[in-house]
Tab-separated table of C-alpha atoms in Angstrom:
chain	number	residue	atom	x	y	z
A	1196	MET	CA	16.248	-0.464	-10.192
A	1197	SER	CA	14.983	-3.480	-8.193
A	1198	GLN	CA	11.279	-4.073	-7.643
A	1199	HIS	CA	11.716	-3.462	-3.899
A	1200	SER	CA	13.397	-0.095	-4.531
A	1201	CYS	CA	10.674	0.860	-7.001
A	1202	VAL	CA	7.942	0.108	-4.445
A	1203	SER	CA	9.820	2.039	-1.735
A	1204	LEU	CA	10.095	5.055	-4.044
A	1205	LYS	CA	6.362	4.906	-4.773
A	1206	VAL	CA	5.633	4.790	-1.035
A	1207	ILE	CA	7.825	7.845	-0.392
A	1208	LEU	CA	6.232	9.781	-3.254
A	1209	TYR	CA	2.690	8.870	-2.243
A	1210	ARG	CA	3.118	9.704	1.422
A	1211	GLY	CA	4.697	13.003	0.413
A	1212	LEU	CA	1.818	14.032	-1.873
A	1213	PRO	CA	0.349	16.630	0.559
A	1214	VAL	CA	3.723	18.398	0.712
A	1215	PHE	CA	4.157	18.282	-3.071
A	1216	TYR	CA	0.670	19.736	-3.559
A	1217	LEU	CA	1.510	22.495	-1.076
A	1218	LEU	CA	4.762	23.399	-2.832
A	1219	ILE	CA	3.066	23.582	-6.237
A	1220	ALA	CA	0.152	25.599	-4.840
A	1221	THR	CA	2.593	28.004	-3.185
A	1222	ALA	CA	4.510	28.507	-6.436
A	1223	GLU	CA	1.263	29.069	-8.327
A	1224	ALA	CA	0.079	31.611	-5.762
A	1225	ILE	CA	3.386	33.525	-5.946
A	1226	LEU	CA	3.174	33.669	-9.746
A	1227	ALA	CA	-0.455	34.822	-9.563
A	1228	PHE	CA	0.379	37.697	-7.194
A	1229	ALA	CA	3.409	38.606	-9.332
A	1230	ARG	CA	1.184	38.949	-12.403
A	1231	LEU	CA	-1.310	41.003	-10.462
A	1232	LEU	CA	1.398	43.401	-9.251
A	1233	SER	CA	2.889	43.693	-12.730
A	1234	LEU	CA	-0.462	44.575	-14.283
A	1235	SER	CA	-1.451	47.066	-11.600
A	1236	GLY	CA	1.934	48.791	-11.241
A	1237	GLY	CA	2.468	52.146	-12.973
A	1238	SER	CA	-0.255	52.767	-15.534
A	1239	ASN	CA	-3.155	50.373	-15.099
A	1240	LEU	CA	-2.943	48.015	-18.091
A	1241	ILE	CA	-6.212	46.331	-17.184
A	1242	ARG	CA	-8.088	49.628	-17.427
A	1243	ASP	CA	-6.176	51.133	-20.321
A	1244	ASN	CA	-6.164	48.161	-22.730
A	1245	ALA	CA	-9.277	46.075	-23.472
A	1246	GLN	CA	-7.269	43.093	-24.751
A	1247	VAL	CA	-5.175	42.963	-21.583
A	1248	GLY	CA	-8.385	43.281	-19.582
A	1249	ALA	CA	-9.884	40.271	-21.380
A	1250	GLY	CA	-6.745	38.240	-20.709
A	1251	PHE	CA	-6.807	39.325	-17.080
A	1252	VAL	CA	-10.399	38.104	-16.659
A	1253	LEU	CA	-9.502	34.650	-18.014
A	1254	ASP	CA	-6.334	34.648	-15.928
A	1255	CYS	CA	-8.296	35.444	-12.766
A	1256	ILE	CA	-10.852	32.716	-13.456
A	1257	SER	CA	-8.128	30.113	-13.966
A	1258	SER	CA	-6.026	31.414	-11.055
A	1259	GLY	CA	-8.803	32.091	-8.568
A	1260	THR	CA	-7.960	28.949	-6.639
A	1261	ALA	CA	-4.263	29.845	-6.645
A	1262	ILE	CA	-4.988	33.305	-5.213
A	1263	LEU	CA	-7.261	31.865	-2.535
A	1264	THR	CA	-4.656	29.208	-1.777
A	1265	GLY	CA	-2.020	31.911	-1.395
A	1266	ILE	CA	-4.206	33.799	1.067
A	1267	LEU	CA	-4.818	30.603	3.047
A	1268	ILE	CA	-1.096	29.822	3.081
A	1269	TYR	CA	-0.221	33.282	4.379
A	1270	VAL	CA	-2.955	33.117	7.025
A	1271	SER	CA	-1.772	29.657	8.090
A	1272	LEU	CA	1.830	30.841	8.294
A	1273	ALA	CA	0.742	33.866	10.326
A	1274	ILE	CA	-1.109	31.613	12.772
A	1275	PHE	CA	1.940	29.352	12.931
A	1276	VAL	CA	4.286	32.267	13.695
A	1277	LEU	CA	1.935	33.682	16.338
A	1278	SER	CA	1.628	30.256	17.959
A	1279	CYS	CA	5.401	29.912	18.105
A	1280	ILE	CA	5.719	33.383	19.640
A	1281	CYS	CA	3.120	32.496	22.276
A	1282	VAL	CA	4.969	29.296	23.125
A	1283	ILE	CA	8.285	31.135	23.412
A	1284	CYS	CA	6.834	33.976	25.506
A	1285	THR	CA	4.820	31.811	27.882
A	1286	GLY	CA	7.359	29.014	28.084
A	1287	LYS	CA	4.559	26.473	27.817
A	1288	ARG	CA	4.769	23.641	25.321
A	1289	SER	CA	1.703	21.863	24.093
A	1290	GLY	CA	1.624	18.134	23.453
A	1291	THR	CA	2.169	18.740	19.766
A	1292	CYS	CA	4.653	21.315	18.533
A	1293	CYS	CA	3.676	24.080	16.143
A	1294	SER	CA	5.527	22.566	13.189
A	1295	GLN	CA	3.629	19.313	13.635
A	1296	GLN	CA	0.338	21.185	13.842
A	1297	ILE	CA	0.944	23.130	10.638
A	1298	CYS	CA	1.957	19.934	8.793
A	1299	GLN	CA	-1.193	18.028	9.680
A	1300	PRO	CA	-2.643	16.379	6.519
A	1301	ALA	CA	-5.971	18.174	6.978
A	1302	ILE	CA	-4.191	21.560	7.139
A	1303	LEU	CA	-2.154	20.777	4.029
A	1304	ARG	CA	-5.277	19.677	2.148
A	1305	PHE	CA	-7.118	22.804	3.279
A	1306	VAL	CA	-4.514	25.295	2.084
A	1307	THR	CA	-4.271	23.491	-1.282
A	1308	LEU	CA	-8.074	23.104	-1.562
A	1309	ASN	CA	-7.670	19.344	-2.063
A	1310	CYS	CA	-10.973	17.826	-0.960
A	1311	ASN	CA	-11.108	14.601	1.037
A	1312	PHE	CA	-14.821	13.763	0.889
A	1313	PRO	CA	-15.692	10.306	2.346
A	1314	PHE	CA	-17.455	9.803	-0.995
A	1315	TYR	CA	-13.994	9.389	-2.542
A	1316	VAL	CA	-12.976	6.492	-0.260
A	1317	THR	CA	-14.681	3.966	-2.497
A	1318	ARG	CA	-14.741	6.104	-5.647
A	1319	PRO	CA	-11.159	7.149	-6.476
A	1320	LYS	CA	-12.091	7.376	-10.151
A	1321	ASN	CA	-14.644	10.112	-9.354
A	1322	ARG	CA	-12.070	12.136	-7.441
A	1323	PHE	CA	-9.703	11.800	-10.400
A	1324	ARG	CA	-12.392	12.907	-12.875
A	1325	HIS	CA	-13.421	15.930	-10.822
A	1326	ARG	CA	-9.826	17.024	-10.370
A	1327	MET	CA	-9.058	16.510	-14.069
A	1328	ILE	CA	-12.027	18.611	-15.168
A	1329	PHE	CA	-10.971	21.425	-12.851
A	1330	LEU	CA	-7.232	21.339	-13.640
A	1331	VAL	CA	-7.587	20.885	-17.403
A	1332	SER	CA	-10.113	23.742	-17.549
A	1333	SER	CA	-7.739	25.976	-15.585
A	1334	SER	CA	-4.843	25.076	-17.878
A	1335	ILE	CA	-6.834	25.835	-21.036
A	1336	LEU	CA	-8.086	29.183	-19.744
A	1337	ARG	CA	-4.600	30.154	-18.680
A	1338	LEU	CA	-3.127	29.201	-22.048
A	1339	VAL	CA	-5.725	31.404	-23.737
A	1340	ALA	CA	-4.743	34.216	-21.359
A	1341	VAL	CA	-1.075	33.713	-22.309
A	1342	ILE	CA	-1.957	34.008	-25.998
A	1343	ILE	CA	-3.969	37.183	-25.367
A	1344	TYR	CA	-1.173	38.764	-23.314
A	1345	ALA	CA	1.464	37.798	-25.899
A	1346	THR	CA	-0.465	39.183	-28.882
A	1347	VAL	CA	-1.050	42.659	-27.467
A	1348	LYS	CA	0.686	45.197	-29.713
A	1349	SER	CA	3.744	46.505	-27.915
A	1350	GLY	CA	3.160	49.972	-29.354
A	1351	ASP	CA	-0.129	50.271	-27.513
A	1352	ILE	CA	1.380	49.861	-24.036
A	1353	ASP	CA	4.736	49.936	-22.264
A	1354	GLY	CA	5.739	46.298	-22.897
A	1355	ARG	CA	4.835	44.908	-19.485
A	1356	GLN	CA	2.431	42.491	-21.181
A	1357	SER	CA	5.445	40.387	-22.277
A	1358	GLN	CA	6.498	39.961	-18.665
A	1359	VAL	CA	2.939	39.041	-17.671
A	1360	ALA	CA	2.683	36.584	-20.577
A	1361	LEU	CA	5.933	34.924	-19.459
A	1362	LEU	CA	4.773	34.640	-15.833
A	1363	CYS	CA	1.404	33.315	-16.937
A	1364	GLY	CA	3.081	30.785	-19.249
A	1365	ILE	CA	5.314	29.537	-16.435
A	1366	SER	CA	2.277	29.222	-14.142
A	1367	VAL	CA	0.671	26.768	-16.599
A	1368	LEU	CA	3.244	24.244	-15.397
A	1369	CYS	CA	1.622	24.255	-11.931
A	1370	PRO	CA	-1.740	22.676	-12.867
A	1371	LEU	CA	0.118	20.344	-15.244
A	1372	CYS	CA	2.303	19.159	-12.353
A	1373	MET	CA	-0.803	18.685	-10.221
A	1374	ILE	CA	-2.327	16.603	-13.013
A	1375	LEU	CA	0.738	14.342	-12.901
A	1376	LEU	CA	0.398	13.992	-9.120
A	1377	ASP	CA	-3.304	13.194	-9.481
A	1378	ILE	CA	-2.552	10.525	-12.085
A	1379	PHE	CA	-0.034	8.981	-9.700
A	1380	ARG	CA	-2.502	9.035	-6.804
A	1381	TYR	CA	-5.252	7.602	-9.002
A	1382	ARG	CA	-3.037	4.737	-10.152
A	1383	ILE	CA	-2.144	3.813	-6.583
A	1384	TRP	CA	-5.855	3.490	-5.718
A	1385	TRP	CA	-7.482	2.236	-8.909
A	1386	HIS	CA	-4.562	0.168	-10.239
A	1387	TYR	CA	-3.633	-1.080	-6.802
A	1388	ARG	CA	-1.138	-3.936	-6.500
A	1389	PRO	CA	-0.815	-5.961	-3.253
A	1390	SER	CA	2.608	-6.575	-1.731
A	1391	CYS	CA	2.519	-10.253	-2.724
A	1392	ASP	CA	2.532	-9.048	-6.353
A	1393	ASP	CA	5.512	-6.705	-5.980
A	1394	ASP	CA	7.954	-9.171	-7.543
A	1395	ARG	CA	5.704	-9.609	-10.604
A	1396	SER	CA	4.428	-6.046	-10.947
A	1397	TYR	CA	6.374	-5.635	-14.203
A	1398	GLN	CA	4.554	-8.590	-15.810
A	1399	ARG	CA	1.471	-8.141	-17.945
A	1400	LEU	CA	-1.883	-8.827	-16.279
A	1401	SER	CA	-4.520	-11.064	-17.817
A	1402	PRO	CA	-7.080	-9.195	-19.972
A	1403	LYS	CA	-9.738	-10.820	-17.782
A	1404	HIS	CA	-8.291	-9.232	-14.657
A	1405	VAL	CA	-10.258	-6.093	-13.766
A	1406	ARG	CA	-8.261	-4.954	-10.737
A	1407	PHE	CA	-6.920	-5.768	-7.302
A	1408	LEU	CA	-8.939	-4.201	-4.490
A	1409	PRO	CA	-7.257	-3.042	-1.256
A	1410	TYR	CA	-8.721	-5.137	1.562
A	1411	HIS	CA	-9.975	-2.087	3.473
A	1412	LEU	CA	-12.436	-1.331	0.647
A	1413	LEU	CA	-14.446	-4.518	1.217
A	1414	GLY	CA	-18.134	-3.985	1.969
A	1415	ASP	CA	-17.854	-5.022	5.622
A	1416	ASN	CA	-15.889	-1.791	6.187
A	1417	ARG	CA	-18.640	0.543	4.967
A	1418	SER	CA	-20.351	2.722	7.576
A	1419	MET	CA	-24.039	3.619	7.827
A	1420	ILE	CA	-23.221	6.828	9.733
A	1421	VAL	CA	-20.633	8.307	7.335
A	1422	PRO	CA	-22.307	10.013	4.347
A	1423	GLY	CA	-20.700	8.946	1.097
A	1424	ASN	CA	-19.083	5.866	2.622
A	1425	GLN	CA	-22.260	3.894	3.175
A	1426	PRO	CA	-23.143	0.406	1.883
A	1427	CYS	CA	-25.513	-0.025	-1.045
A	1428	ILE	CA	-28.951	1.286	-0.049
A	1429	ASN	CA	-30.689	-1.510	-1.962
A	1430	GLN	CA	-28.957	-4.252	0.020
A	1431	ASN	CA	-30.343	-7.668	-1.021
A	1432	THR	CA	-32.594	-6.182	-3.722
A	1433	CYS	CA	-29.654	-4.622	-5.583
A	1434	THR	CA	-29.629	-5.412	-9.301
A	1435	LYS	CA	-26.114	-4.143	-10.058
A	1436	ARG	CA	-23.728	-6.848	-11.231
A	1437	GLU	CA	-20.504	-4.850	-11.482
A	1438	LEU	CA	-17.878	-6.857	-9.616
A	1439	GLU	CA	-16.368	-3.820	-7.880
A	1440	HIS	CA	-19.795	-2.709	-6.653
A	1441	ILE	CA	-20.520	-6.161	-5.235
A	1442	MET	CA	-17.235	-6.324	-3.339
A	1443	ILE	CA	-17.130	-2.701	-2.148
A	1444	PHE	CA	-20.732	-1.899	-1.242
A	1445	HIS	CA	-22.062	-5.232	0.016
A	1446	SER	CA	-21.207	-7.397	3.012
A	1447	SER	CA	-19.389	-10.714	2.854
A	1448	LYS	CA	-22.711	-12.534	3.348
A	1449	TYR	CA	-24.296	-10.921	0.298
A	1450	LYS	CA	-25.352	-13.182	-2.574
A	1451	PRO	CA	-25.640	-11.157	-5.821
A	1452	GLN	CA	-28.134	-13.512	-7.458
A	1453	LEU	CA	-30.816	-16.032	-6.623
A	1454	ARG	CA	-29.964	-19.713	-6.596
A	1455	TRP	CA	-29.458	-21.028	-10.105
A	1456	THR	CA	-32.607	-23.130	-9.769
A	1457	GLU	CA	-34.653	-20.021	-8.861
A	1458	LEU	CA	-33.509	-17.780	-11.712
A	1459	SER	CA	-35.965	-16.797	-14.414
A	1460	ASN	CA	-35.723	-18.525	-17.772
A	1461	SER	CA	-34.355	-15.366	-19.398
A	1462	ASP	CA	-31.570	-15.061	-16.805
A	1463	ARG	CA	-30.692	-18.720	-17.189
A	1464	GLU	CA	-30.529	-18.324	-20.947
A	1465	LYS	CA	-28.054	-15.471	-20.536
A	1466	GLY	CA	-26.005	-17.861	-18.449
A	1467	ILE	CA	-24.009	-15.189	-16.567
A	1468	TYR	CA	-23.545	-15.920	-12.872
A	1469	VAL	CA	-21.395	-14.247	-10.205
A	1470	GLY	CA	-19.278	-16.580	-8.099
A	1471	PHE	CA	-16.683	-16.300	-5.335
A	1472	HIS	CA	-13.457	-18.277	-5.148
A	1473	CYS	CA	-11.021	-18.471	-2.224
A	1474	THR	CA	-7.352	-19.365	-2.713
A	1475	THR	CA	-3.831	-18.535	-1.548
A	1476	PRO	CA	-2.284	-15.113	-2.260
A	1477	GLU	CA	0.352	-16.741	-4.469
A	1478	ALA	CA	-2.297	-18.540	-6.517
A	1479	ALA	CA	-4.369	-15.348	-6.786
A	1480	VAL	CA	-1.377	-13.437	-8.176
A	1481	SER	CA	-0.733	-16.254	-10.645
A	1482	ILE	CA	-4.379	-16.101	-11.758
A	1483	ALA	CA	-4.170	-12.323	-12.184
A	1484	HIS	CA	-1.244	-12.727	-14.574
A	1485	SER	CA	-2.570	-15.769	-16.446
A	1486	ASP	CA	-5.861	-17.572	-15.735
A	1487	PHE	CA	-7.551	-20.064	-13.448
A	1488	ARG	CA	-6.332	-23.647	-13.419
A	1489	ILE	CA	-8.391	-26.804	-13.080
A	1490	ASN	CA	-7.914	-28.803	-9.894
A	1491	ASN	CA	-7.400	-32.466	-10.787
A	1492	LYS	CA	-6.486	-33.745	-7.327
A	1493	PRO	CA	-9.123	-35.853	-5.512
A	1494	PRO	CA	-11.227	-35.566	-3.489
A	1495	GLN	CA	-13.390	-33.239	-5.575
A	1496	MET	CA	-17.058	-33.336	-4.605
A	1497	LEU	CA	-18.363	-31.921	-7.893
A	1498	GLY	CA	-15.661	-33.385	-10.079
A	1499	PHE	CA	-12.618	-31.722	-11.585
A	1500	GLY	CA	-12.791	-28.041	-12.461
A	1501	VAL	CA	-12.830	-24.591	-10.842
A	1502	TYR	CA	-15.104	-24.142	-7.819
A	1503	PHE	CA	-17.216	-21.134	-6.838
A	1504	ALA	CA	-19.650	-20.251	-4.048
A	1505	ARG	CA	-22.469	-17.682	-3.981
A	1506	SER	CA	-20.908	-15.324	-1.417
A	1507	ILE	CA	-17.594	-14.469	0.219
A	1508	LYS	CA	-18.685	-16.187	3.431
A	1509	GLY	CA	-19.785	-19.180	1.416
A	1510	THR	CA	-16.413	-19.674	-0.240
A	1511	GLU	CA	-14.473	-19.047	2.997
A	1512	ARG	CA	-16.488	-21.794	4.645
A	1513	LYS	CA	-15.803	-24.335	1.891
A	1514	ALA	CA	-12.363	-23.493	0.502
A	1515	ARG	CA	-9.306	-25.551	1.369
A	1516	HIS	CA	-7.042	-22.536	0.958
A	1517	SER	CA	-7.302	-18.971	2.199
A	1518	GLY	CA	-5.586	-15.616	1.929
A	1519	ALA	CA	-7.260	-14.144	-1.157
A	1520	THR	CA	-10.833	-13.850	-2.424
A	1521	ILE	CA	-11.830	-13.614	-6.074
A	1522	CYS	CA	-15.186	-12.339	-7.306
A	1523	ALA	CA	-15.759	-13.541	-10.867
A	1524	GLU	CA	-18.278	-13.296	-13.656
A	1525	VAL	CA	-18.884	-16.795	-15.014
A	1526	GLN	CA	-20.502	-18.067	-18.202
A	1527	MET	CA	-22.402	-21.103	-16.930
A	1528	GLY	CA	-23.198	-22.751	-20.277
A	1529	LYS	CA	-25.127	-26.004	-19.984
A	1530	VAL	CA	-25.713	-26.731	-16.299
A	1531	LYS	CA	-26.144	-30.075	-14.545
A	1532	GLU	CA	-27.997	-29.615	-11.249
A	1533	VAL	CA	-27.292	-32.171	-8.534
A	1534	THR	CA	-28.449	-32.775	-4.965
A	1535	TRP	CA	-26.742	-34.655	-2.149
A	1536	SER	CA	-28.030	-38.009	-3.330
A	1537	GLN	CA	-26.693	-37.378	-6.850
A	1538	LEU	CA	-23.154	-36.313	-5.982
A	1539	TYR	CA	-21.764	-39.753	-6.768
A	1540	THR	CA	-22.498	-39.134	-10.460
A	1541	VAL	CA	-19.982	-36.280	-10.666
A	1542	SER	CA	-17.502	-36.676	-7.779
A	1543	ASN	CA	-13.797	-37.107	-8.585
A	1544	SER	CA	-14.345	-37.327	-12.309
A	1545	ARG	CA	-14.735	-35.430	-15.514
A	1546	ARG	CA	-17.396	-37.701	-16.986
A	1547	TRP	CA	-19.911	-34.875	-16.944
A	1548	TRP	CA	-17.630	-32.727	-19.124
A	1549	LYS	CA	-18.908	-34.426	-22.268
A	1550	ASP	CA	-22.504	-33.220	-21.865
A	1551	TYR	CA	-22.282	-30.249	-19.473
A	1552	ASP	CA	-20.218	-27.120	-18.864
A	1553	THR	CA	-21.069	-26.630	-15.195
A	1554	VAL	CA	-22.226	-28.674	-12.216
A	1555	TYR	CA	-24.410	-26.771	-9.732
A	1556	TYR	CA	-24.856	-28.333	-6.290
A	1557	VAL	CA	-28.307	-27.563	-4.839
A	1558	HIS	CA	-27.559	-27.839	-1.119
A	1559	ALA	CA	-30.253	-28.356	1.506
A	1560	ASN	CA	-29.070	-25.005	2.935
A	1561	PRO	CA	-29.344	-22.278	0.230
A	1562	ASN	CA	-26.341	-20.478	1.730
A	1563	ARG	CA	-24.097	-23.445	0.952
A	1564	ASP	CA	-24.743	-23.892	-2.754
A	1565	GLU	CA	-21.654	-24.117	-4.947
A	1566	PHE	CA	-20.820	-24.815	-8.555
A	1567	CYS	CA	-17.925	-26.103	-10.622
A	1568	VAL	CA	-17.010	-25.101	-14.190
A	1569	LYS	CA	-14.983	-27.392	-16.426
A	1570	ASP	CA	-13.123	-24.769	-18.456
A	1571	PRO	CA	-11.315	-21.600	-17.261
A	1572	SER	CA	-12.482	-19.915	-20.480
A	1573	GLN	CA	-15.957	-19.793	-18.885
A	1574	ILE	CA	-14.579	-17.342	-16.313
A	1575	LEU	CA	-14.986	-14.006	-18.076
A	1576	ARG	CA	-13.553	-11.420	-15.668
A	1577	TRP	CA	-12.661	-11.007	-12.014
A	1578	VAL	CA	-11.490	-8.746	-9.182
A	1579	ILE	CA	-9.144	-9.934	-6.454
A	1580	VAL	CA	-8.756	-8.992	-2.781
A	1581	VAL	CA	-5.730	-10.204	-0.822
A	1582	ASN	CA	-6.313	-10.478	2.924
A	1583	GLU	CA	-4.633	-8.080	5.345
A	1584	ALA	CA	-2.237	-10.722	6.693
A	1585	TYR	CA	-0.669	-11.135	3.246
A	1586	ASP	CA	-0.754	-7.563	1.929
A	1587	ALA	CA	1.492	-4.919	3.476
A	1588	ASN	CA	0.988	-2.245	0.816
A	1589	VAL	CA	-2.216	-0.831	2.302
A	1590	GLN	CA	-0.281	-0.010	5.474
A	1591	ARG	CA	2.826	1.106	3.578
A	1592	PHE	CA	0.875	3.658	1.562
A	1593	ARG	CA	-1.422	4.404	4.556
A	1594	LEU	CA	-4.442	3.986	2.303
A	1595	ASN	CA	-6.549	2.789	5.227
A	1596	HIS	CA	-5.709	5.956	7.193
A	1597	GLU	CA	-5.975	8.535	4.402
A	1598	PHE	CA	-9.561	9.490	5.262
A	1599	GLU	CA	-9.374	9.007	9.036
A	1600	ASN	CA	-8.068	12.544	9.628
A	1601	THR	CA	-10.749	14.212	7.489
A	1602	GLN	CA	-12.001	17.382	9.184
A	1603	CYS	CA	-15.398	19.070	8.785
A	1604	GLY	CA	-16.502	16.202	6.555
A	1605	TRP	CA	-14.530	17.283	3.496
A	1606	VAL	CA	-10.926	18.334	4.110
């Protein structure tokens, strides 16, 4: 299968997730009601046999969501049928037909109890964890119920427990299938790959590469009025140095650290500094799969090496290339600080390599400081964002629209 076909299949599967969740939830609800009818039909097994009763309690706990989902599905279908009857009887057609209304993403999420909190926009890993805890717990409880049903002595009752055990065992497949769907959804968000990387998606990424970020997750897109999707409350006093946090919860003007010359002695001894690098999408993809490369082509104001600025805006203003932004954690090593009058000592050369690891340019304007490292091995880890103009996958997967149709703040 070609890379293009593979991406197209992923797009189809991802955009169809609400329908897949609905189908699985419907099957689980049907199996839950079938078990309930089997246990309550004829003599009441739940009342007459303590072991069956214990299994039923565990079964109900693990299937409570399925039963509620089934009720919601039936109510939704009833509303749908009544709406269609009203349209047929009155002869009036609304702007949106009934089938479109019932297939709205918010409706599908509601009947499958699949939350869409704004909190999850920037925290897909949290959504995955919460779902995993719930689904794995349900699967374990249901497996225990299967064992209890299956080990009831057939002489004690009329044998219906075998049928219930079979139905319960089949129903375990439902949460397992949902787990697979959740893993797929999580990988699309957390292990995101831009469209410019589609042709190389089969190649191994550098161990220094943390992740690609979809461009719509950048901090400039956070909202002060949407709970859970707000920027970092600490703003410029934030002490977090996680690269994802810096890119997602802070604006493009944000500088994670003080100027190198203003850092405390202890921070300078640690030598870890966060820098921003702007380049082309093609170069960014190459970096993600290998490493940074030194620029040896003059003119180079701080000499030959890899250049970084203190903020996204800072690197966009200085960079010769554009299309992708890289936020990196850099080991500064021994630093040579230079001012405007001292640039001639480092420009277009590698003479400073012998005694220093990094050149830091102390600009008259603090917002325009930049630094150059001599060795890509000093760059410890990074995250990459490809600009909207060069990345079609956000639109293909509709990631930037997934939370726009959220209703009541959670569904």
